[in-house]
Amino acid sequence: MSKGHEMAAEGNAHNGLTETEIAFIREHLHDNPGELILKAGKFRGVDVKKLAAQIQSRQKALKKLPEWSANENLIFPPALSVEQCSSEATAHYKAGIVSGETLIDITGGMGIDCYYMGRSFAETHYFEQQPQVASTAAYNFAQLGATRIHVHAAESLAALQNGLTADWLYADPARRDANKEKVVRLADCTPDVAGNAALLLNAAPNILIKTSPLLDIDLASKELQKLKEVHVMGYEQECKELLFLLDREMPEQDFKIKVRIIDAAGQPVHQLDFDREEERSALVGYSKPLGYLYEPHAAVLKAGAFKTLCARFDVQKLAMHSQLYTSEEYVGAFPGRSFKIVAVCKPDIREIVQHIPADKANITTRNFPAKPEELRKKWKIKDGGDHYLFATTLSDQSKVVIVCVKPI
């Protein structure tokens, strides 16, 4: 059975970097890449434009990909590709939910997910249609000692049609039109995983699909067959990605939504599992601000767990559309930011400044007819400090500013 051209396991499909080039990158890693190119005439014997691109990409990767950044031998793709690739944190998480004998990654790319997920399998097949991208991945995998990954410079769906099978199949479909600002449908991505669901499920009983957090979860659930779980991934303060897990043995469409807010090692710090029926039937209480204020993590809001939060954490909402919660007693397990309420004021700076020192505070607006920067300019308040102002609307439609500090 042909799987397309397979790159050499030793990584000799790519020439890599010379010692001189590695030394140049090391010496100028924290310099401005654009300025290096302007000064190219000063440097003899090196391709400054090539190395400036490597430096720019490594600068983007320092925090996002610490293990890869620490390896001086690796070749990095353009900076935009680094921005769009998975972080090591989310890749570690994926590696924790898949395992078996064989994995097929049908969308290749830089190979971050493939590398970490591949550790949980005896054999991994990586597919990438762009030969240069595939050869770079083969070279990097060899430098990282990932000898169980077979790199194929080929079209993955053709290999599946020819009979390639695995325990798990992974896909990270890309947007078809790079100019689109938002992607709300899987049909806007390539490969078309929904349209090829029968082929994919025939090749593997378990499928993991990664998408942008902009994708509409409920719309995607209608496009996909055998959907078992949707993982909504949060890291630091952002919702990073959505994971759709398909199971060939699922008797009917009855998926769970799993919110996971993870640390740098990919371990959940907060987690919340629920389904749409639980959210629809959850009872919600409304209250004026009490002792503590809670702002849900972006991943929780993306998952749509607005009412479920009240039932699970014994908190009440300030208003239907404000997405801020409150309680008399402190709820330390709440999946998001927590604050102790100092005062509740009218949106009047003369009242607000009585509760913040040195005219300095962090400003957030929720369901309020002004943006934070507009209020900051209007009130002449400097950014930062230990106080937090939440401008919002209560259930009686009154506009307030809640003055908070972090709980002890």
C-alpha angles and dihedrals in degrees: 000000000000117000096177128259111335118209118231114272091226090061097240090138086088127047095218125199127318122233088252091054093047090050091050092051091047092050095046101032093119097040126104107268092210092054091048090057091050089053094045091122090067093062120072127199098015136092098239095185091054093046094044087057089051090049093049091051093046090051088055090048101047095095100021097049107024097162094048092043091054091058107084094193097064123106114225125208122230115305092253090059090051090051091052099043125095118272120242088247095059091040090055089052093052090049088058096057100047133059142146143102101300137024127188119200104195097184104046108178118148089345102230095133092039092053096051097037090047090066088072094056137066090223135016130191116205117195125196126162096204106081095207092051091047094049091049090051091049090051093048094047089053091050089051093049094244094148095157093067115095111203117211122191091206147097107279100208090058090055090052090050088053090058107268109155138180144171092251134021122200127199133180101182117202128222112268093216114045090199095064112111095201135028114203100157133055087220087070089064135076131258093038098232093177094050090047096043094120091053093047095047090048089055096047135012091218126048129184117196122189120202141170115278087241091072115109106246098203093045090050091048089059091050096049130075125219093011110179105167142006114206114201106202122211124183124176104329099331140082099236107183148337124241121202114197117200123194120195090212096056105125095203143355103282106133130179122221113223118193112200123184104189140192128229091279092055093252118139115252092177128014135182126182122191143132134230094259092055090050092050094050099040115118117236128203124198125212144166113254110294128181099311137031126209130198112195119232115259090249091057091051091047090052090054097234093149099133097028089066090064093052096044101042104029094241132133131224123244091216139342096261102026096081092209122123136202142193138178093228123048116262105201096181095060109131100238141028119330128202140181111233115235100175144343112225140177113254088268119123092210089064096038097053090060088071103040126066123232094000089280129130146131113256128209127173125204120178090344128133096240138055123242093249091052092052092045091054093043095047095037091229120157119230122253135024131115098293126087126201119203112192107196148138122258126216091265087058093249116144115231142167114223113207112210145171129198113274116253 
